[in-house]
mmCIF file of C-alpha atoms in Angstrom:
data_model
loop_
_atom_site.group_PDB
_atom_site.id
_atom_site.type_symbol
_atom_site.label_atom_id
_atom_site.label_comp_id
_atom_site.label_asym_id
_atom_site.label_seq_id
_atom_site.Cartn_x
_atom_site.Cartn_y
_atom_site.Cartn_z
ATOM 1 C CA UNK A 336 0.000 0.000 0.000
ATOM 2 C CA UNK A 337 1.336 3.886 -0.936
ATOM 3 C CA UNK A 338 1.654 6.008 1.799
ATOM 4 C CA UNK A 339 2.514 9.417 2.297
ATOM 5 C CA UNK A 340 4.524 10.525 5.176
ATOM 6 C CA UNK A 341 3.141 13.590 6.793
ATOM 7 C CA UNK A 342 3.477 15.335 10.359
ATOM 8 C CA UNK A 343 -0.102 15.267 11.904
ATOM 9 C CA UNK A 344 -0.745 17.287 14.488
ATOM 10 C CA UNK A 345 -3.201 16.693 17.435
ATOM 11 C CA UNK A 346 -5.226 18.976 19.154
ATOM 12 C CA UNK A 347 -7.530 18.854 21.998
ATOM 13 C CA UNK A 348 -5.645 16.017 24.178
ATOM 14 C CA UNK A 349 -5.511 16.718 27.935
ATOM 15 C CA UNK A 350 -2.014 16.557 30.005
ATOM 16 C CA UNK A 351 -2.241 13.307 31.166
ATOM 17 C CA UNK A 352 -3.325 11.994 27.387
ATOM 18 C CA UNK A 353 -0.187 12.844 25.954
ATOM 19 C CA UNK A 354 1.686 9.677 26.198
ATOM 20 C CA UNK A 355 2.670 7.029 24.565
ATOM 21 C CA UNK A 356 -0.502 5.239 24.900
ATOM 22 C CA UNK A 357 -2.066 7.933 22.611
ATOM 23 C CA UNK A 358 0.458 7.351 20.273
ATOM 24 C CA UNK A 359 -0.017 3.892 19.511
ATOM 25 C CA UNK A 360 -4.019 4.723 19.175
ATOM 26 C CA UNK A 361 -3.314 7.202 16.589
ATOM 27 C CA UNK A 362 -1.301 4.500 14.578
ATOM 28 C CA UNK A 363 -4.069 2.499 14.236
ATOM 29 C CA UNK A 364 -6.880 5.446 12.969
ATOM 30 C CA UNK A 365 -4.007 7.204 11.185
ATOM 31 C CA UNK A 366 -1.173 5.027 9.853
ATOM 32 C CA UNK A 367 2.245 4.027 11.030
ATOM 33 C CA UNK A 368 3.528 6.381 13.177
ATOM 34 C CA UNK A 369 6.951 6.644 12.381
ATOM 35 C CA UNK A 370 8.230 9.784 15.149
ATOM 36 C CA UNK A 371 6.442 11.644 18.541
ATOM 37 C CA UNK A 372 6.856 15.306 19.831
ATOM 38 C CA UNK A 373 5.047 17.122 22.153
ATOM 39 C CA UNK A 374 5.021 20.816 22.468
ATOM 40 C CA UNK A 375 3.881 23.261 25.016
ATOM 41 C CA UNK A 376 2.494 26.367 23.171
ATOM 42 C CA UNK A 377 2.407 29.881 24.257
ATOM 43 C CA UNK A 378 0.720 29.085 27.548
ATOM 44 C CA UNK A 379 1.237 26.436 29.671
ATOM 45 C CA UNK A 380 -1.979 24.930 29.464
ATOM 46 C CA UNK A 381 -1.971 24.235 25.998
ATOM 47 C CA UNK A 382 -0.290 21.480 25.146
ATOM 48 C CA UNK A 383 0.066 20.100 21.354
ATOM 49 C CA UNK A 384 1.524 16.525 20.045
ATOM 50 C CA UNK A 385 2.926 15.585 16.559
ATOM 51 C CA UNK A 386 2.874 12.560 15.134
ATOM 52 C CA UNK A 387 5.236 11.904 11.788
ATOM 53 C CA UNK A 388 2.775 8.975 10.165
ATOM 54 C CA UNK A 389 2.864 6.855 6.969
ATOM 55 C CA UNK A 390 -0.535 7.883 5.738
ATOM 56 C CA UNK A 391 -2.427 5.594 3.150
ATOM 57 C CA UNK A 392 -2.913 7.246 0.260
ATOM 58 C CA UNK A 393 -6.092 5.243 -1.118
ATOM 59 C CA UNK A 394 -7.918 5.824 2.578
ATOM 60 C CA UNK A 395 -10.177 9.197 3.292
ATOM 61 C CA UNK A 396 -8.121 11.614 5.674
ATOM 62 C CA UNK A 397 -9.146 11.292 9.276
ATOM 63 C CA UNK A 398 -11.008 14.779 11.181
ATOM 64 C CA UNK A 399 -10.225 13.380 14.623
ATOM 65 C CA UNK A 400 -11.194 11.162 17.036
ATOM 66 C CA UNK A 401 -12.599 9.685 20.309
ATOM 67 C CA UNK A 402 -10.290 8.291 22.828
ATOM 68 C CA UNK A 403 -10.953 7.342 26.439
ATOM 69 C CA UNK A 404 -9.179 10.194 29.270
ATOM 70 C CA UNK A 405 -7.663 8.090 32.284
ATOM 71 C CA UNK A 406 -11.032 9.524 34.041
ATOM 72 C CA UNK A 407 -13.186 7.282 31.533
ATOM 73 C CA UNK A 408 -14.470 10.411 30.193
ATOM 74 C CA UNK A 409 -14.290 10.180 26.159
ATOM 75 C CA UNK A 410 -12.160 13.503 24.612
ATOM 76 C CA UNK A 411 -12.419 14.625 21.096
ATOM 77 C CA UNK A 412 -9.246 15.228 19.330
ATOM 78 C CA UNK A 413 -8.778 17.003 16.044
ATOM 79 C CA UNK A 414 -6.173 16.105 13.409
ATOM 80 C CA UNK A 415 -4.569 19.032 11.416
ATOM 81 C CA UNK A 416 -1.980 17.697 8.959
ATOM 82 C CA UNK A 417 1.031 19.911 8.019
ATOM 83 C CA UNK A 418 2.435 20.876 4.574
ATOM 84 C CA UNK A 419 -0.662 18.817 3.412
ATOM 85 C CA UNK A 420 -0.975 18.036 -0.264
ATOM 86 C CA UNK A 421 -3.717 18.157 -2.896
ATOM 87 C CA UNK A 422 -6.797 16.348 -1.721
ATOM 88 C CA UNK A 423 -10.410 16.250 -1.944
ATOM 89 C CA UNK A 424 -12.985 18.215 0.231
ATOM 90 C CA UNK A 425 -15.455 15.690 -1.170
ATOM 91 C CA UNK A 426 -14.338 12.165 -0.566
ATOM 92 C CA UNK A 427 -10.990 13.138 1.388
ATOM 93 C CA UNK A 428 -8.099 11.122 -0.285
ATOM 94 C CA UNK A 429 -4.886 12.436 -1.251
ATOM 95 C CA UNK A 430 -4.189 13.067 -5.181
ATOM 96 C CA UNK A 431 -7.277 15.010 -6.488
ATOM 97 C CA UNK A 432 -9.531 17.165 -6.264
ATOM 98 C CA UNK A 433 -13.419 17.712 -6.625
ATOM 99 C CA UNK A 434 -12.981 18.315 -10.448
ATOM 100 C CA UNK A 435 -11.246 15.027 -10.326
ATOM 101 C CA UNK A 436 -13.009 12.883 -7.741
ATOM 102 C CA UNK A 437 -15.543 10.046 -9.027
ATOM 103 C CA UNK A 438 -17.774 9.981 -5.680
ATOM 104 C CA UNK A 439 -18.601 13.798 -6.171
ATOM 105 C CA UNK A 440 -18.994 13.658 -9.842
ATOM 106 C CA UNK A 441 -21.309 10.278 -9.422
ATOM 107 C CA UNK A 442 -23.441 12.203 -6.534
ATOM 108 C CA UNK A 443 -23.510 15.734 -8.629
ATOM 109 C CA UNK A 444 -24.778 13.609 -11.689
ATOM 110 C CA UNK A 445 -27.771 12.025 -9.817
ATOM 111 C CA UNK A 446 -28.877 15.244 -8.011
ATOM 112 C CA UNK A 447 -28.009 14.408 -4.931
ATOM 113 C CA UNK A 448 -26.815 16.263 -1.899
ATOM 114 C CA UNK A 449 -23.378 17.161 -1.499
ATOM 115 C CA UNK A 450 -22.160 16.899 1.998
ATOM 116 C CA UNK A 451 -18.519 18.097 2.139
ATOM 117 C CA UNK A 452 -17.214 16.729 5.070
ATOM 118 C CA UNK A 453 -13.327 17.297 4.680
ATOM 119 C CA UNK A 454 -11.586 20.832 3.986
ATOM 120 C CA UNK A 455 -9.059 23.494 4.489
ATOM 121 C CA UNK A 456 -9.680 23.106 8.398
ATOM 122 C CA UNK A 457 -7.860 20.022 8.427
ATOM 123 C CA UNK A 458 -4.214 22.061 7.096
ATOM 124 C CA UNK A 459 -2.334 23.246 9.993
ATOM 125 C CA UNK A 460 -2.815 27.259 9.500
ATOM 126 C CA UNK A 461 0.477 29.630 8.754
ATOM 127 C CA UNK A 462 3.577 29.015 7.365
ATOM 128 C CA UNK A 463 3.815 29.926 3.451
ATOM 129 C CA UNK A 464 1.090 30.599 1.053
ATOM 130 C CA UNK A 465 0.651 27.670 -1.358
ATOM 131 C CA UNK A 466 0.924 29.522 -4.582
ATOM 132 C CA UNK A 467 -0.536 27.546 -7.796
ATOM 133 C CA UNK A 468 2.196 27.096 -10.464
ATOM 134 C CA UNK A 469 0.366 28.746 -13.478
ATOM 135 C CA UNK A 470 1.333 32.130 -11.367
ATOM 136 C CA UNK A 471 4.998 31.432 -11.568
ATOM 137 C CA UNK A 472 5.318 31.824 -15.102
ATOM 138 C CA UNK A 473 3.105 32.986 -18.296
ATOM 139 C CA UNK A 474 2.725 29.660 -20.530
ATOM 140 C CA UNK A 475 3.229 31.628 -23.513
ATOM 141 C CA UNK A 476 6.925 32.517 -22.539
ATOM 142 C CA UNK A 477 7.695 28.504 -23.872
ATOM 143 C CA UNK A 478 6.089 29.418 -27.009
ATOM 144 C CA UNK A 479 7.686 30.717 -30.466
ATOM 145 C CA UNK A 480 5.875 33.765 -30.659
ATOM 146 C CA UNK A 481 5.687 34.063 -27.190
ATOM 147 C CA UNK A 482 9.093 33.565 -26.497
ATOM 148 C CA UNK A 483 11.327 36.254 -24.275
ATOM 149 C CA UNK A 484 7.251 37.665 -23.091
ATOM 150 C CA UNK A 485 6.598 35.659 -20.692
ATOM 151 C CA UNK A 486 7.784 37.142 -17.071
ATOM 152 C CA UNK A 487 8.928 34.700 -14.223
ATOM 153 C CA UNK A 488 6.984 36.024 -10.947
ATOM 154 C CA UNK A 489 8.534 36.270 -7.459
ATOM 155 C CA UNK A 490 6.263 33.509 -5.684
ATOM 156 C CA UNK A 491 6.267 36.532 -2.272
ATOM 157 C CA UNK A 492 4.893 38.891 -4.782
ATOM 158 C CA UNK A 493 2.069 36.953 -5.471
ATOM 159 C CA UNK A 494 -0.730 37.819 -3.071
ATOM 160 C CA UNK A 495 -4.001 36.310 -2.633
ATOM 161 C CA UNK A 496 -7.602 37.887 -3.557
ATOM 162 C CA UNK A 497 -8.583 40.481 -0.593
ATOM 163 C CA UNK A 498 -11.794 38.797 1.466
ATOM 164 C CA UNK A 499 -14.717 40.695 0.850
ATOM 165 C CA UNK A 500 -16.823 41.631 4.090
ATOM 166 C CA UNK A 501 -20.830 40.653 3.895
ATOM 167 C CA UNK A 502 -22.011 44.225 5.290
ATOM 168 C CA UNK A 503 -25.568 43.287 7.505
#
């Protein structure tokens, strides 16, 4: 089986969940978990662990999960996955998107609802902007009568579209 090897991070864990216990429970919703760090954020209370895991490619991303406190109580934690490639918001495997992805095109065709259940909430936020490649370069640059035209862009130039505000 493929599998891509990503840092996942989980959020949401009390102190006395981040072990090694919660570890080996997160190789068997996520993957193999290949490495384990656990950081303390700003504050103390917040606490955050990373898990390095060989994800399966051909298997829906995971949002999160249950898993039992030493209390008993049952905690939610969230998965955010950094540096996290192309996927779809649809179905939510790895290597397409919804353009691309059978399940949405199949539900779309029949009129049925679309329930998208995985999205941009699931990449870690910060770091760089992902910038597409078409804004790199102008295609026509490669082409005879385009040739010497084309202008190579900075990617830190490249900014994206300002959010519009809904006024009420």
């Amino acid at each position: 089986m493929e599998t891509a090897l990503l840092w996942v991070q989980i959020w949401g864990a009390f102190f006395d969940m981040l072990s090694p216990r919660v570890a080996k429970e997160v190789r068997g919703r996520l993957g193999v978990v290949e490495e384990v760090e656990w950081k303390r954020k700003k504050d103390d209370i917040n606490f955050l662990m990373r898990v390095r895991v060989a994800l399966p490619i051909s298997k829906p991303l995971r949002r999160g999960g249950f898993l039992a406190r030493l209390d008993g109580e049952r905690s939610w934690l969230t998965f955010k996955y950094e540096q996290l490639p192309m996927f779809c918001h649809c179905c939510g495997i790895l290597g397409h998107d919804l353009k691309h992805c059978a399940t949405h095109y199949a539900v779309e065709k029949n009129g049925g609802n679309i329930v998208y259940q995985y999205g941009d909430f699931l990449r870690v936020a910060g770091g760089r902007a992902r910038v597409p490649v078409h804004q790199y370069f102008n295609p026509k640059s490669f082409t005879e009568e385009g040739a010497g035209s084309g202008q190579v862009q900075d990617p830190g130039q490249v900014q994206d579209p300002v959010p519009v505000a809904k006024s009420m």
